[in-house]
Short mmCIF file of C-alpha atoms in Angstrom, two decimals:
data_model
loop_
_atom_site.label_atom_id
_atom_site.label_comp_id
_atom_site.label_asym_id
_atom_site.label_seq_id
_atom_site.Cartn_x
_atom_site.Cartn_y
_atom_site.Cartn_z
CA MET A 223 -8.46 -11.97 19.56
CA LYS A 224 -8.62 -12.45 15.79
CA THR A 225 -6.10 -10.01 14.29
CA ALA A 226 -5.32 -8.55 10.87
CA TRP A 227 -2.08 -6.86 9.91
CA VAL A 228 -2.37 -4.03 7.40
CA PHE A 229 0.44 -2.25 5.58
CA PRO A 230 0.44 1.39 4.40
CA GLY A 231 1.64 2.57 1.01
CA GLN A 232 3.15 5.67 -0.53
CA GLY A 233 2.26 8.79 1.42
CA SER A 234 2.99 7.27 4.84
CA GLN A 235 6.76 7.72 4.58
CA THR A 236 8.49 9.96 7.14
CA THR A 237 12.07 11.09 7.58
CA GLY A 238 13.74 8.88 10.18
CA MET A 239 11.43 5.90 9.74
CA GLY A 240 13.16 2.64 10.60
CA VAL A 241 16.36 4.30 11.84
CA ASP A 242 15.62 3.21 15.43
CA LEU A 243 15.56 -0.42 14.24
CA ALA A 244 18.99 -0.33 12.57
CA GLU A 245 20.99 -2.01 15.35
CA LEU A 246 18.71 -5.02 15.59
CA PRO A 247 20.20 -8.08 13.81
CA VAL A 248 17.14 -8.82 11.66
CA ALA A 249 16.99 -5.18 10.55
CA ALA A 250 20.70 -4.96 9.80
CA GLU A 251 20.43 -8.05 7.61
CA LYS A 252 17.46 -6.69 5.68
CA PHE A 253 19.09 -3.30 5.17
CA GLN A 254 22.17 -5.05 3.74
CA GLN A 255 20.06 -7.25 1.46
CA ALA A 256 18.18 -4.20 0.23
CA GLU A 257 21.35 -2.26 -0.54
CA SER A 258 22.74 -5.14 -2.59
CA ILE A 259 19.55 -5.23 -4.69
CA LEU A 260 18.94 -1.49 -5.01
CA GLY A 261 22.49 -0.19 -5.22
CA TRP A 262 21.73 2.46 -2.60
CA SER A 263 21.09 2.55 1.14
CA VAL A 264 17.51 2.43 2.42
CA LEU A 265 18.75 3.30 5.90
CA GLU A 266 20.65 6.38 4.73
CA ASN A 267 17.70 7.62 2.67
CA CYS A 268 15.37 7.15 5.63
CA ARG A 269 17.84 8.90 7.94
CA THR A 270 18.25 12.00 5.75
CA GLY A 271 14.85 12.02 4.07
CA ASP A 272 16.45 13.65 1.04
CA ASN A 273 14.79 11.40 -1.56
CA LEU A 274 11.81 10.08 0.35
CA SER A 275 9.31 12.15 -1.63
CA GLN A 276 10.45 10.52 -4.89
CA THR A 277 8.54 7.38 -5.92
CA LEU A 278 11.80 5.76 -7.02
CA TYR A 279 13.02 5.76 -3.41
CA THR A 280 9.78 5.92 -1.42
CA GLN A 281 8.43 2.53 -2.42
CA PRO A 282 11.56 0.41 -1.78
CA CYS A 283 12.14 2.21 1.54
CA LEU A 284 8.59 1.60 2.78
CA TYR A 285 8.67 -2.02 1.63
CA THR A 286 11.95 -2.69 3.44
CA ILE A 287 10.97 -1.00 6.70
CA GLU A 288 7.59 -2.72 6.82
CA CYS A 289 9.11 -6.14 6.11
CA ILE A 290 11.56 -5.58 8.97
CA LEU A 291 8.65 -4.78 11.28
CA VAL A 292 6.94 -8.00 10.16
CA ASP A 293 10.06 -9.97 11.09
CA LEU A 294 10.27 -8.27 14.48
CA LEU A 295 6.63 -9.03 15.24
CA ARG A 296 7.26 -12.65 14.29
CA GLU A 297 10.25 -12.75 16.63
CA ARG A 298 7.88 -11.78 19.41
CA GLY A 299 5.61 -14.69 18.55
CA GLU A 300 2.85 -12.63 16.91
CA ARG A 301 0.97 -13.96 13.90
CA PRO A 302 -1.92 -12.42 11.94
CA ASP A 303 -5.16 -14.15 11.00
CA ALA A 304 -5.43 -12.06 7.82
CA VAL A 305 -3.38 -9.43 5.98
CA ALA A 306 -3.97 -6.56 3.55
CA GLY A 307 -1.92 -3.69 2.17
CA HIS A 308 -2.75 -0.36 0.57
CA SER A 309 -1.24 -0.19 -2.94
CA LEU A 310 2.51 -0.70 -2.34
CA GLY A 311 1.58 -2.22 1.02
CA GLU A 312 0.10 -5.24 -0.75
CA TYR A 313 3.65 -6.39 -1.53
CA VAL A 314 4.42 -6.41 2.20
CA ALA A 315 1.17 -8.28 2.83
CA LEU A 316 2.30 -10.93 0.33
CA TYR A 317 5.62 -11.18 2.20
CA ALA A 318 3.89 -11.39 5.59
CA ALA A 319 1.63 -14.15 4.27
CA GLY A 320 4.55 -16.16 2.89
CA ALA A 321 3.50 -15.80 -0.76
CA ILE A 322 6.83 -14.19 -1.76
CA ASP A 323 10.21 -13.85 -0.09
CA PHE A 324 11.81 -10.51 0.79
CA GLU A 325 14.25 -10.32 -2.13
CA THR A 326 11.64 -11.28 -4.72
CA GLY A 327 9.28 -8.65 -3.36
CA LEU A 328 11.93 -5.93 -3.31
CA LYS A 329 12.96 -6.63 -6.90
CA LEU A 330 9.33 -6.31 -7.94
CA VAL A 331 8.90 -3.12 -5.92
CA LYS A 332 12.08 -1.67 -7.42
CA ARG A 333 10.81 -2.16 -10.96
CA ARG A 334 7.31 -0.99 -10.03
CA ALA A 335 8.74 2.22 -8.56
CA GLU A 336 10.87 2.84 -11.66
CA LEU A 337 7.89 2.46 -13.99
CA MET A 338 5.56 4.57 -11.85
CA ASN A 339 8.25 7.23 -11.51
CA GLU A 340 8.45 7.42 -15.31
CA ALA A 341 4.69 7.89 -15.70
CA GLU A 342 3.95 11.35 -17.04
CA GLU A 343 0.32 11.23 -18.10
CA GLY A 344 -2.50 12.41 -15.86
CA SER A 345 -2.77 13.24 -12.19
CA MET A 346 -4.53 12.30 -8.94
CA VAL A 347 -6.72 14.35 -6.59
CA ALA A 348 -7.90 13.40 -3.10
CA LEU A 349 -11.46 14.35 -2.17
CA MET A 350 -12.74 14.76 1.40
CA LYS A 351 -16.39 14.91 2.43
CA PHE A 352 -18.52 14.65 -0.69
CA ASP A 353 -21.78 13.21 -1.98
CA ARG A 354 -20.87 9.68 -3.11
CA GLU A 355 -23.84 9.20 -5.43
CA GLN A 356 -23.07 12.53 -7.06
CA LEU A 357 -19.40 11.56 -7.43
CA ASP A 358 -20.16 8.10 -8.86
CA ALA A 359 -22.51 9.65 -11.39
CA ALA A 360 -19.98 12.31 -12.45
CA ILE A 361 -17.24 9.71 -12.93
CA ALA A 362 -19.57 7.43 -14.88
CA GLU A 363 -20.40 10.17 -17.40
CA THR A 364 -16.83 11.48 -17.77
CA ASP A 365 -14.26 9.69 -19.93
CA GLY A 366 -10.66 9.62 -18.73
CA VAL A 367 -11.19 9.52 -14.95
CA VAL A 368 -11.71 6.71 -12.43
CA LEU A 369 -12.12 6.22 -8.70
CA ALA A 370 -8.56 5.10 -7.94
CA ASN A 371 -8.57 4.84 -4.14
CA ASP A 372 -11.85 4.21 -2.33
CA ASN A 373 -10.35 4.77 1.10
CA SER A 374 -13.31 5.44 3.39
CA PRO A 375 -16.88 6.75 3.21
CA LEU A 376 -15.55 10.30 3.35
CA GLN A 377 -12.19 10.07 1.55
CA VAL A 378 -11.35 8.94 -1.97
CA VAL A 379 -8.81 9.64 -4.69
CA VAL A 380 -9.72 10.15 -8.36
CA SER A 381 -7.18 9.50 -11.08
CA GLY A 382 -7.06 10.35 -14.77
CA THR A 383 -6.41 13.17 -17.20
CA SER A 384 -6.27 16.61 -15.60
CA GLU A 385 -9.09 17.80 -17.85
CA ALA A 386 -11.38 14.91 -16.87
CA ILE A 387 -10.66 15.40 -13.18
CA GLU A 388 -11.55 19.10 -13.44
CA THR A 389 -14.80 18.15 -15.18
CA VAL A 390 -15.72 15.81 -12.32
CA LEU A 391 -14.83 18.41 -9.69
CA SER A 392 -17.08 20.93 -11.42
CA LYS A 393 -20.03 18.56 -11.01
CA VAL A 394 -19.51 17.43 -7.41
CA LYS A 395 -19.84 19.36 -4.18
CA VAL A 396 -16.66 18.58 -2.21
CA ARG A 397 -15.60 19.96 1.17
CA ARG A 398 -11.91 19.75 0.26
CA SER A 399 -9.78 18.55 -2.64
CA VAL A 400 -6.00 18.09 -2.69
CA ARG A 401 -3.89 17.42 -5.77
CA LEU A 402 -1.41 14.65 -4.95
CA ASP A 403 2.30 15.06 -5.61
CA VAL A 404 2.66 12.05 -7.91
CA SER A 405 4.12 11.67 -11.37
CA GLY A 406 1.04 10.21 -13.08
CA ALA A 407 -2.47 8.78 -12.86
CA PHE A 408 -1.75 5.74 -10.70
CA HIS A 409 -4.40 2.99 -10.41
CA SER A 410 -6.06 4.01 -13.66
CA PRO A 411 -6.08 2.82 -17.28
CA LEU A 412 -3.49 5.51 -18.03
CA MET A 413 -0.97 3.20 -16.35
CA GLU A 414 -1.56 0.47 -18.95
CA LYS A 415 1.82 0.93 -20.65
CA ALA A 416 3.64 0.73 -17.32
CA ALA A 417 1.55 -2.27 -16.31
CA ARG A 418 2.50 -4.15 -19.49
CA ALA A 419 6.17 -3.44 -18.87
CA PHE A 420 5.86 -4.54 -15.25
CA ASP A 421 4.12 -7.77 -16.26
CA THR A 422 7.27 -8.93 -18.08
CA VAL A 423 9.02 -8.87 -14.68
CA LEU A 424 6.12 -10.28 -12.67
CA GLU A 425 5.08 -13.08 -15.04
CA PRO A 426 8.05 -15.43 -14.44
CA VAL A 427 7.97 -14.99 -10.65
CA GLY A 428 6.72 -17.99 -8.69
CA PHE A 429 4.28 -17.33 -5.86
CA SER A 430 3.53 -19.68 -2.96
CA ASP A 431 0.15 -20.29 -1.36
CA ALA A 432 -0.37 -17.81 1.47
CA THR A 433 -0.28 -19.06 5.05
CA VAL A 434 -3.11 -16.67 6.00
CA PRO A 435 -5.87 -15.07 3.88
CA LEU A 436 -4.91 -11.91 2.00
CA LEU A 437 -7.45 -9.29 0.89
CA SER A 438 -6.22 -7.68 -2.33
CA ASN A 439 -6.73 -4.12 -3.52
CA VAL A 440 -8.61 -5.07 -6.69
CA GLU A 441 -10.56 -7.94 -5.11
CA PRO A 442 -11.16 -7.45 -1.37
CA THR A 443 -12.06 -11.04 -0.53
CA PRO A 444 -9.88 -13.48 1.46
CA GLU A 445 -7.56 -15.51 -0.77
CA THR A 446 -4.64 -17.90 -0.18
CA GLN A 447 -4.11 -19.53 -3.58
CA ALA A 448 -0.83 -18.51 -5.23
CA ASP A 449 -2.18 -18.16 -8.78
CA ALA A 450 -5.10 -16.00 -7.65
CA LEU A 451 -2.86 -13.72 -5.55
CA LYS A 452 -0.50 -13.24 -8.48
CA SER A 453 -3.37 -12.53 -10.88
CA ARG A 454 -4.77 -9.91 -8.52
CA LEU A 455 -1.37 -8.25 -8.23
CA GLN A 456 -1.07 -8.12 -12.02
CA GLN A 457 -4.24 -6.00 -12.11
CA GLN A 458 -3.18 -3.66 -9.32
CA MET A 459 -1.30 -0.96 -11.25
CA THR A 460 -4.31 -0.09 -13.40
CA GLY A 461 -7.02 -1.23 -10.97
CA PRO A 462 -8.56 0.55 -7.98
CA VAL A 463 -7.55 0.31 -4.33
CA ARG A 464 -10.82 -0.81 -2.72
CA TRP A 465 -9.77 -0.04 0.83
CA ARG A 466 -13.22 0.84 2.17
CA GLU A 467 -14.43 -2.60 1.11
CA ILE A 468 -11.37 -4.25 2.65
CA SER A 469 -12.12 -2.50 5.95
CA LEU A 470 -15.72 -3.73 5.90
CA ARG A 471 -14.70 -7.25 4.92
CA LEU A 472 -12.19 -7.51 7.78
CA SER A 473 -14.97 -6.75 10.21
CA GLY A 474 -17.25 -9.21 8.43
CA GLU A 475 -14.62 -11.96 8.65
CA GLY A 476 -14.62 -11.79 12.44
CA ILE A 477 -11.45 -9.70 12.78
CA GLU A 478 -11.51 -7.89 16.12
CA ARG A 479 -8.14 -6.14 16.09
CA VAL A 480 -6.25 -4.43 13.27
CA VAL A 481 -2.53 -3.66 13.58
CA GLU A 482 -1.10 -1.14 11.12
CA VAL A 483 2.49 -2.25 10.53
CA GLY A 484 4.49 0.69 9.21
CA PRO A 485 5.03 4.42 9.72
CA GLY A 486 2.12 6.68 10.59
CA LYS A 487 -1.53 6.02 11.27
CA VAL A 488 -3.14 6.51 7.86
CA LEU A 489 -4.80 3.10 7.58
CA THR A 490 -6.05 2.85 11.15
CA GLY A 491 -7.53 6.32 10.64
CA LEU A 492 -9.34 5.20 7.49
CA ILE A 493 -10.51 1.93 9.04
CA GLY A 494 -11.72 3.71 12.16
CA ARG A 495 -13.94 5.95 10.06
CA THR A 496 -15.39 2.93 8.26
CA CYS A 497 -15.71 0.38 11.10
CA THR A 498 -16.30 1.47 14.68
CA ASP A 499 -16.17 -1.98 16.27
CA LEU A 500 -12.47 -2.80 15.74
CA THR A 501 -9.53 -2.38 18.12
CA LEU A 502 -6.88 -0.40 16.23
CA GLU A 503 -3.14 -0.51 16.97
CA ASN A 504 0.01 0.83 15.32
CA VAL A 505 3.50 -0.64 15.12
CA GLY A 506 5.96 1.59 13.32
CA THR A 507 8.76 2.21 15.82
CA LEU A 508 10.99 0.28 18.20
CA GLU A 509 9.21 1.90 21.13
CA GLN A 510 5.83 0.68 19.87
CA LEU A 511 7.27 -2.80 19.40
CA ASN A 512 8.70 -2.86 22.91
CA ASP A 513 5.42 -1.60 24.38
CA ARG A 514 3.83 -4.83 23.12
CA GLY A 515 5.85 -6.81 25.69
#
């Protein structure tokens, strides 16, 4: 069965995630590597949950736990036919596809989290059940707001100045809207300053060709070439997460099964509402790993 691995991003974190993996040799090694790079313990932060709501800690913790799960799936002889990740999750997808190693990815994630944590301009609001044509039109005629996360036919996130977002909301009939607890307008042009600062860290990093196709957030088509994958990642901080299109493309590429590798079931939920013909699985705990045989 042709299988894709997908990796969730910020918002999927839960207190206790990864703690059940701690005694496994591959996990213990990764936790130690992470602590030497970050200067703090991923395992301890996941155990207590004290800082998990802060971008500075959330992103490195998710990256580390998801990379450990990738290693454990590999130990069991599993391999994907394609990979994709939602926002932060794209860094894990790059690791899973062999485009970057764990330490390189974590150093990038660490700097990304620092810059995003420092962002102070704008906000993000999730919208559920809305008229898409009405929303697209409202965004098109309003400066300072973009569609940041196109997650599914019935769930998106808009990002921009608070004033612009309120203008859009006044023009669109929405069943429910939720302001996200983030420091700034992620995946929008308001992140341009942070993106420029991040590029000084990303630019000298060497990428390898991917061993399996990766569908990127800003360009949801299969890609394995190192230069193209790096270029797409450079655009990610200010560009949109086109997850709905990724979901549709996976199905179009002949993928039959999608495994969400990480805590929670956010991505399988979104994919299931977009594509009804895929087998959806989740691997985020030791029990779920062991249930795979």
